[in-house]
Each structure stands twice: as structure tokens, then as C-alpha cells.
Amino acid sequence: MQTITTLAELRHALAQARKEGKRVGLVPTMGYLHEGHLALVQASRTRSDITVVSIFVNPTQFGPNEDLSTYPRDFIRDEQLCRNAGVTIVFAPDTREVYPTTFETFVEPGDLATPLCGAYRPGHFRGVATVVCKLFNMVQPDIAFFGQKDFQQCAVIRRMAVDLNLPVDIVTIPTIRESDGLAMSSRNRYLSDEERRRALTISRGLFAAADKFRSGERDVENLVAAAREQLSSVDRLQYLELVDSHTLKAAESPLQRPAALCVAAYVGSTWLIDNVILSFPAPDGQRSPGS
Ligand code: PAF
């Protein structure tokens, strides 16, 4: 495995692979890797010849009062995890490599970036879209992998790739959870034991709603209420919304199209997000899309 910090070295390292017609997979991360990231690496390894993991805590996606300076970092551990997971290249540029002092051009996402996290984190998806677009241009992957936990991020990136004709396939991998259901996140390490127990109500709420949906409930208010009942232990619920999974607009009742129940909440001072997708079973004898 190679660790590379500059764009020049990266281009050099990938040039030969490209000449040999090798397929390049990219797993963009902000480091402090966990099983969720490693599942993305695994998916990349099965679908590409070369897996590049980028590790870059992107300043432009953090608001002024957010956790950029305290965002967990452990590069040595990340490198080891990547080596063990069979990653080909770790690309870990510093801030000036990605954003030289002359930098002034951003990618501005549209309506998909407005609801949910977009309503509480102004500029967040502009920062995400910009850095992901830059990483796509730097690595020029054939395929890139993202986790479903960041549901809105996936929607914004997919749309960006289509709108800007970026020649990369975007693959979303289901959320990886701890054995008790908590969605894996680098921010989980901020939680005390007591907060960790209360954080569990987030996934419990989502699963309660998903169970109701599976039992035939289609009323949006009832589905949201099923989740909300469980969520009393979080310190501040930022949003709990059932949205159309393609447009991210509020889902219409009764549900007739695939929807995502998305939540963001603070437990102590830790901000956590999670979601479940409520998709309709395929008619008998047909495979559902994506199965
Ligand atoms: O999901 C993340 O870790 C980040 O938002 C990403 C996609 C690496 C961009 O900085």
C-alpha cells in the first residue's frame, strides 16, 4: 500500500494503472475509519482493481460553530486499517493541496441540499459537493463508494455527477451498524457510556417505524409518530422527517413511493444522523430495483 499526499504523486501512481486498463475505485473519507468505511473498501475491492481511500477532513463542509477542530483523527490507525483491508493507495492531502490560497471556485448544489441537514448546516453540502468533485477530478475513479447513513449526501453527490457529467459510477452501500443497531459513525467516539445507551433510541425509533411500514402502515404521521415515541431519550431532536427518497421533499400520505425516514439529533453535545428507507415490496415474481 502506498500513502500519497500530493496530487502530482497521485497522478503518477495512477498513470501506469490506467495505461494497463485497471479499474479505479475511490472511497472518500474524513478518516477515523470504522467498519462502515471498511465495508466501502470491501465493496470497492470487489468491483475495481485499485482502491484509493482518501482521508481529508474537509474544512469547507463545517460551519463556524461545528466540530472541525475536534473532529476525531488517528492517521496511523487509519493507515493500518487500510493496509489490512487491502487498500492500494491512501491519498491524504493537506488542506493547502486541496485548497491553495488562490482557491475560489465552488460547486453549488440545488434543491436536494435544502431540506434535512441542509436546513441546519448552511453551506455544508456546497462544501461536500466541492470537495467530492475535486477528489473525483484528482483521482479520476471509475466508481466511487458512499454510505447510506449520509443519505442526503448520497443524493446530492449522485445529482452532481449527473448534472456535471462526471464519468464516475456512484455506489451507495447500506449503513453498517453496531450489533445493537447504532449506526457506525466517527462521531460515536464522543459519546459517554450513558450517552451511547441513549443514542440507541435513534435506530430503535427508525426500526419501529420500519416495522410498522412492513405491517402495512402507510400514513406518514403514524409512521413518524412510531419513531418519535422512541426518541424521547435524545437531548435535542433536530429533525425527524419522512421524505420522498428521490426528491427529498416531504413524503405524501398515504405513502405510495419509496421514502426515507431521516433523523438528526444531539445526544449530549454529539450530533448524530441516521435513516431507514421504506421501499415497497416488488410485485410477486419481479425483482425489486437494486435487488
Ligand atoms: O462522508 C464523508 O466522510 C464526507 O462528507 C466526504 C464524502 C468524505 C467529503 O468530505
CSV table of C-alpha atoms and ligand atoms in Angstrom, one decimal:
chain,number,residue,atom,x,y,z
A,1,MET,CA,0.0,0.0,0.0
A,2,GLN,CA,1.2,3.5,-0.8
A,3,THR,CA,0.4,6.6,1.2
A,4,ILE,CA,0.4,9.7,-1.0
A,5,THR,CA,-0.1,13.3,0.0
A,6,THR,CA,0.3,15.3,-3.2
A,7,LEU,CA,-1.7,15.4,-6.4
A,8,ALA,CA,1.4,15.1,-8.6
A,9,GLU,CA,2.4,11.9,-6.9
A,10,LEU,CA,-1.1,10.6,-7.1
A,11,ARG,CA,-1.4,11.2,-10.8
A,12,HIS,CA,2.0,9.5,-11.3
A,13,ALA,CA,1.0,6.5,-9.2
A,14,LEU,CA,-2.3,6.1,-11.1
A,15,ALA,CA,-1.0,6.7,-14.6
A,16,GLN,CA,0.5,3.2,-15.0
A,17,ALA,CA,-2.6,1.5,-13.7
A,18,ARG,CA,-4.7,3.5,-16.1
A,19,LYS,CA,-2.4,2.5,-19.0
A,20,GLU,CA,-2.9,-1.1,-18.0
A,21,GLY,CA,-6.7,-0.6,-18.2
A,22,LYS,CA,-7.2,-1.1,-14.5
A,23,ARG,CA,-10.4,0.0,-12.9
A,24,VAL,CA,-10.0,2.5,-10.1
A,25,GLY,CA,-12.4,2.7,-7.1
A,26,LEU,CA,-12.5,5.6,-4.7
A,27,VAL,CA,-13.7,5.6,-1.1
A,28,PRO,CA,-13.7,9.3,0.0
A,29,THR,CA,-13.5,9.6,3.8
A,30,MET,CA,-12.6,12.1,6.5
A,31,GLY,CA,-10.6,9.4,8.4
A,32,TYR,CA,-11.1,7.9,11.9
A,33,LEU,CA,-12.2,4.8,10.0
A,34,HIS,CA,-14.7,2.3,11.2
A,35,GLU,CA,-16.4,-0.8,9.9
A,36,GLY,CA,-18.7,1.3,7.8
A,37,HIS,CA,-15.7,2.7,5.9
A,38,LEU,CA,-14.2,-0.8,5.6
A,39,ALA,CA,-17.4,-2.1,4.1
A,40,LEU,CA,-17.0,0.6,1.4
A,41,VAL,CA,-13.4,-0.6,0.9
A,42,GLN,CA,-14.6,-4.2,0.6
A,43,ALA,CA,-17.2,-3.2,-2.0
A,44,SER,CA,-14.6,-1.3,-3.9
A,45,ARG,CA,-12.2,-4.2,-3.9
A,46,THR,CA,-14.8,-6.5,-5.4
A,47,ARG,CA,-15.6,-4.0,-8.1
A,48,SER,CA,-12.3,-2.4,-9.0
A,49,ASP,CA,-8.6,-3.4,-9.5
A,50,ILE,CA,-7.3,-0.4,-7.5
A,51,THR,CA,-8.9,1.0,-4.4
A,52,VAL,CA,-8.0,4.6,-3.4
A,53,VAL,CA,-9.1,5.7,0.1
A,54,SER,CA,-8.9,9.5,0.5
A,55,ILE,CA,-8.5,10.8,4.0
A,56,PHE,CA,-9.2,14.5,4.3
A,57,VAL,CA,-11.1,16.4,6.9
A,58,ASN,CA,-12.7,18.9,4.6
A,59,PRO,CA,-12.9,22.4,6.2
A,60,THR,CA,-15.4,23.8,3.7
A,61,GLN,CA,-18.2,21.4,4.9
A,62,PHE,CA,-18.0,22.5,8.5
A,63,GLY,CA,-19.9,25.6,9.8
A,64,PRO,CA,-18.1,28.1,12.0
A,65,ASN,CA,-19.6,26.6,15.2
A,66,GLU,CA,-19.2,23.0,14.2
A,67,ASP,CA,-16.6,20.4,15.2
A,68,LEU,CA,-13.8,20.8,12.6
A,69,SER,CA,-11.1,21.4,15.1
A,70,THR,CA,-12.1,18.5,17.4
A,71,TYR,CA,-13.2,16.1,14.6
A,72,PRO,CA,-11.5,12.7,15.6
A,73,ARG,CA,-8.3,12.0,13.8
A,74,ASP,CA,-5.9,9.0,14.0
A,75,PHE,CA,-3.9,8.7,10.9
A,76,ILE,CA,-1.6,5.9,12.0
A,77,ARG,CA,-4.5,3.7,12.9
A,78,ASP,CA,-6.4,4.6,9.7
A,79,GLU,CA,-3.3,3.7,7.6
A,80,GLN,CA,-3.0,0.3,9.4
A,81,LEU,CA,-6.7,-0.4,8.9
A,82,CYS,CA,-6.4,0.4,5.2
A,83,ARG,CA,-3.3,-1.8,4.8
A,84,ASN,CA,-5.2,-4.7,6.5
A,85,ALA,CA,-8.2,-4.1,4.3
A,86,GLY,CA,-6.2,-4.4,1.0
A,87,VAL,CA,-6.3,-0.7,0.0
A,88,THR,CA,-3.9,0.1,-2.8
A,89,ILE,CA,-3.4,3.9,-2.2
A,90,VAL,CA,-4.2,6.1,0.8
A,91,PHE,CA,-4.5,9.7,-0.5
A,92,ALA,CA,-4.1,12.1,2.4
A,93,PRO,CA,-3.5,15.6,1.1
A,94,ASP,CA,-3.1,18.6,3.4
A,95,THR,CA,-5.5,21.5,3.3
A,96,ARG,CA,-3.3,23.6,1.0
A,97,GLU,CA,-3.0,20.8,-1.5
A,98,VAL,CA,-6.8,20.7,-1.9
A,99,TYR,CA,-7.5,24.4,-1.3
A,100,PRO,CA,-4.5,26.5,-2.4
A,101,THR,CA,-4.6,30.1,-1.1
A,102,THR,CA,-5.9,31.2,-4.5
A,103,PHE,CA,-8.9,28.8,-4.4
A,104,GLU,CA,-12.3,30.4,-5.1
A,105,THR,CA,-14.5,28.1,-7.1
A,106,PHE,CA,-17.3,26.0,-5.5
A,107,VAL,CA,-19.9,23.6,-6.6
A,108,GLU,CA,-23.4,24.8,-5.6
A,109,PRO,CA,-25.9,22.0,-5.2
A,110,GLY,CA,-29.6,22.7,-5.9
A,111,ASP,CA,-32.8,21.8,-4.1
A,112,LEU,CA,-31.6,18.4,-2.8
A,113,ALA,CA,-29.3,20.3,-0.5
A,114,THR,CA,-32.1,22.4,1.0
A,115,PRO,CA,-34.1,20.2,3.4
A,116,LEU,CA,-33.0,18.0,6.3
A,117,CYS,CA,-29.3,18.7,7.2
A,118,GLY,CA,-29.2,21.5,4.6
A,119,ALA,CA,-31.7,23.5,6.7
A,120,TYR,CA,-29.4,23.3,9.8
A,121,ARG,CA,-26.0,23.3,8.2
A,122,PRO,CA,-25.9,26.2,5.7
A,123,GLY,CA,-23.1,25.7,3.2
A,124,HIS,CA,-22.5,22.1,4.3
A,125,PHE,CA,-23.4,20.4,1.0
A,126,ARG,CA,-21.7,23.1,-1.0
A,127,GLY,CA,-18.5,22.1,0.8
A,128,VAL,CA,-19.2,18.4,0.4
A,129,ALA,CA,-20.0,18.7,-3.3
A,130,THR,CA,-17.0,20.8,-3.9
A,131,VAL,CA,-14.5,18.5,-2.2
A,132,VAL,CA,-16.1,15.4,-3.8
A,133,CYS,CA,-15.9,17.0,-7.2
A,134,LYS,CA,-12.3,17.9,-6.6
A,135,LEU,CA,-11.5,14.3,-5.4
A,136,PHE,CA,-13.2,12.9,-8.5
A,137,ASN,CA,-11.0,15.1,-10.6
A,138,MET,CA,-7.9,14.3,-8.7
A,139,VAL,CA,-8.3,10.5,-8.6
A,140,GLN,CA,-10.5,10.1,-11.7
A,141,PRO,CA,-12.1,7.0,-10.4
A,142,ASP,CA,-14.3,4.7,-12.5
A,143,ILE,CA,-16.5,4.1,-9.5
A,144,ALA,CA,-16.9,5.7,-6.0
A,145,PHE,CA,-18.5,4.4,-2.8
A,146,PHE,CA,-20.6,6.2,-0.2
A,147,GLY,CA,-22.5,5.0,2.9
A,148,GLN,CA,-26.3,5.2,3.1
A,149,LYS,CA,-26.0,6.7,6.6
A,150,ASP,CA,-25.3,10.0,4.8
A,151,PHE,CA,-28.5,9.6,2.7
A,152,GLN,CA,-28.8,13.3,1.7
A,153,GLN,CA,-25.1,13.5,0.9
A,154,CYS,CA,-25.5,10.5,-1.5
A,155,ALA,CA,-28.5,12.2,-3.2
A,156,VAL,CA,-26.5,15.4,-3.6
A,157,ILE,CA,-23.4,13.6,-5.0
A,158,ARG,CA,-25.4,11.5,-7.4
A,159,ARG,CA,-27.2,14.6,-8.8
A,160,MET,CA,-23.9,16.4,-9.0
A,161,ALA,CA,-22.3,13.5,-11.0
A,162,VAL,CA,-25.3,13.5,-13.4
A,163,ASP,CA,-25.6,17.3,-13.7
A,164,LEU,CA,-21.9,17.9,-14.3
A,165,ASN,CA,-21.4,14.8,-16.5
A,166,LEU,CA,-18.8,13.4,-14.2
A,167,PRO,CA,-17.7,10.0,-15.7
A,168,VAL,CA,-18.0,8.0,-12.4
A,169,ASP,CA,-20.5,5.4,-11.1
A,170,ILE,CA,-21.8,6.3,-7.7
A,171,VAL,CA,-22.5,3.3,-5.5
A,172,THR,CA,-24.3,3.5,-2.1
A,173,ILE,CA,-23.7,0.9,0.5
A,174,PRO,CA,-26.2,0.1,3.2
A,175,THR,CA,-25.5,1.6,6.7
A,176,ILE,CA,-23.2,-0.6,8.8
A,177,ARG,CA,-24.5,-0.8,12.4
A,178,GLU,CA,-23.1,-1.9,15.8
A,179,SER,CA,-24.6,-5.2,17.0
A,180,ASP,CA,-27.2,-3.2,19.0
A,181,GLY,CA,-28.3,-1.1,16.0
A,182,LEU,CA,-26.4,2.1,16.5
A,183,ALA,CA,-25.2,3.4,13.0
A,184,MET,CA,-21.4,3.4,12.8
A,185,SER,CA,-20.0,6.9,12.8
A,186,SER,CA,-16.7,8.5,13.6
A,187,ARG,CA,-18.6,10.8,15.9
A,188,ASN,CA,-19.7,7.9,18.1
A,189,ARG,CA,-16.4,8.1,19.9
A,190,TYR,CA,-17.6,11.4,21.5
A,191,LEU,CA,-20.4,9.5,23.4
A,192,SER,CA,-20.0,8.6,27.1
A,193,ASP,CA,-21.4,5.1,28.0
A,194,GLU,CA,-24.6,6.7,29.3
A,195,GLU,CA,-25.0,8.8,26.1
A,196,ARG,CA,-24.2,5.8,24.0
A,197,ARG,CA,-27.2,4.0,25.6
A,198,ARG,CA,-29.5,6.9,24.9
A,199,ALA,CA,-28.2,7.2,21.3
A,200,LEU,CA,-29.5,3.8,20.7
A,201,THR,CA,-33.1,5.1,20.7
A,202,ILE,CA,-32.4,6.8,17.4
A,203,SER,CA,-32.1,3.5,15.5
A,204,ARG,CA,-34.8,1.9,17.6
A,205,GLY,CA,-37.2,4.7,16.6
A,206,LEU,CA,-36.3,4.2,12.9
A,207,PHE,CA,-36.7,0.4,13.2
A,208,ALA,CA,-40.1,0.8,15.0
A,209,ALA,CA,-41.3,2.9,12.0
A,210,ALA,CA,-39.9,0.4,9.5
A,211,ASP,CA,-41.7,-2.4,11.3
A,212,LYS,CA,-45.0,-0.5,11.1
A,213,PHE,CA,-44.4,0.1,7.4
A,214,ARG,CA,-43.8,-3.6,6.9
A,215,SER,CA,-47.0,-4.3,8.7
A,216,GLY,CA,-48.9,-2.2,6.2
A,217,GLU,CA,-49.0,1.3,7.8
A,218,ARG,CA,-48.8,3.9,5.1
A,219,ASP,CA,-49.9,7.0,7.0
A,220,VAL,CA,-47.0,9.5,7.2
A,221,GLU,CA,-47.9,10.9,10.6
A,222,ASN,CA,-48.4,7.5,12.1
A,223,LEU,CA,-45.0,6.3,10.8
A,224,VAL,CA,-43.2,9.4,12.1
A,225,ALA,CA,-45.0,9.1,15.4
A,226,ALA,CA,-43.8,5.5,15.8
A,227,ALA,CA,-40.2,6.7,15.5
A,228,ARG,CA,-40.8,9.8,17.7
A,229,GLU,CA,-42.1,7.7,20.6
A,230,GLN,CA,-38.7,6.1,21.0
A,231,LEU,CA,-36.7,9.2,20.6
A,232,SER,CA,-37.5,10.8,24.0
A,233,SER,CA,-34.0,10.0,25.3
A,234,VAL,CA,-32.1,12.2,22.9
A,235,ASP,CA,-31.2,15.7,24.2
A,236,ARG,CA,-32.3,17.6,21.1
A,237,LEU,CA,-34.1,16.3,18.1
A,238,GLN,CA,-33.0,18.4,15.2
A,239,TYR,CA,-35.3,16.8,12.6
A,240,LEU,CA,-37.3,13.6,12.1
A,241,GLU,CA,-38.7,13.7,8.6
A,242,LEU,CA,-40.2,11.2,6.1
A,243,VAL,CA,-39.1,12.3,2.7
A,244,ASP,CA,-39.5,11.1,-0.9
A,245,SER,CA,-36.3,9.1,-1.4
A,246,HIS,CA,-35.7,10.7,-4.8
A,247,THR,CA,-36.7,14.3,-4.4
A,248,LEU,CA,-36.2,14.6,-0.6
A,249,LYS,CA,-39.4,16.6,-0.4
A,250,ALA,CA,-41.9,15.8,2.4
A,251,ALA,CA,-43.5,12.4,1.6
A,252,GLU,CA,-47.2,12.5,0.8
A,253,SER,CA,-49.7,10.5,2.8
A,254,PRO,CA,-50.6,7.7,2.2
A,255,LEU,CA,-47.1,6.6,1.1
A,256,GLN,CA,-47.1,5.3,-2.4
A,257,ARG,CA,-43.5,5.9,-3.4
A,258,PRO,CA,-40.2,4.9,-1.7
A,259,ALA,CA,-39.4,7.2,1.2
A,260,ALA,CA,-36.6,7.7,3.7
A,261,LEU,CA,-37.2,8.4,7.3
A,262,CYS,CA,-34.3,10.6,8.3
A,263,VAL,CA,-33.3,11.8,11.7
A,264,ALA,CA,-30.6,14.2,13.2
A,265,ALA,CA,-30.3,14.6,16.9
A,266,TYR,CA,-27.9,15.7,19.6
A,267,VAL,CA,-27.1,13.3,22.4
A,268,GLY,CA,-25.1,15.3,24.9
A,269,SER,CA,-23.1,17.6,22.5
A,270,THR,CA,-22.7,14.9,19.9
A,271,TRP,CA,-24.6,15.3,16.6
A,272,LEU,CA,-25.8,12.0,15.1
A,273,ILE,CA,-27.7,11.2,11.9
A,274,ASP,CA,-29.4,8.0,10.7
A,275,ASN,CA,-32.1,6.9,8.4
A,276,VAL,CA,-34.1,4.0,7.1
A,277,ILE,CA,-35.5,3.6,3.6
A,278,LEU,CA,-39.1,2.4,3.3
A,279,SER,CA,-39.3,0.7,-0.1
A,280,PHE,CA,-42.3,-1.1,-1.5
A,281,PRO,CA,-42.1,-4.9,-2.0
A,282,ALA,CA,-41.8,-5.8,-5.7
A,283,PRO,CA,-45.0,-7.4,-7.1
A,284,ASP,CA,-44.8,-11.2,-7.0
A,285,GLY,CA,-42.3,-12.7,-9.4
A,286,GLN,CA,-40.5,-9.5,-10.0
A,287,ARG,CA,-37.2,-8.4,-8.6
A,288,SER,CA,-37.2,-5.0,-6.9
A,289,PRO,CA,-34.8,-2.5,-8.4
A,290,GLY,CA,-31.4,-2.8,-6.9
A,291,SER,CA,-32.0,-6.4,-5.6
B,1,PAF,O1,-18.9,11.4,4.3
B,1,PAF,C1,-17.8,12.0,4.5
B,1,PAF,O2,-17.0,11.4,5.2
B,1,PAF,C2,-17.5,13.3,3.8
B,1,PAF,O3,-18.6,14.1,3.8
B,1,PAF,C3,-16.8,13.2,2.5
B,1,PAF,C4,-17.8,12.5,1.4
B,1,PAF,C5,-15.6,12.4,2.6
B,1,PAF,C6,-16.5,14.5,1.9
B,1,PAF,O4,-15.6,15.2,2.7
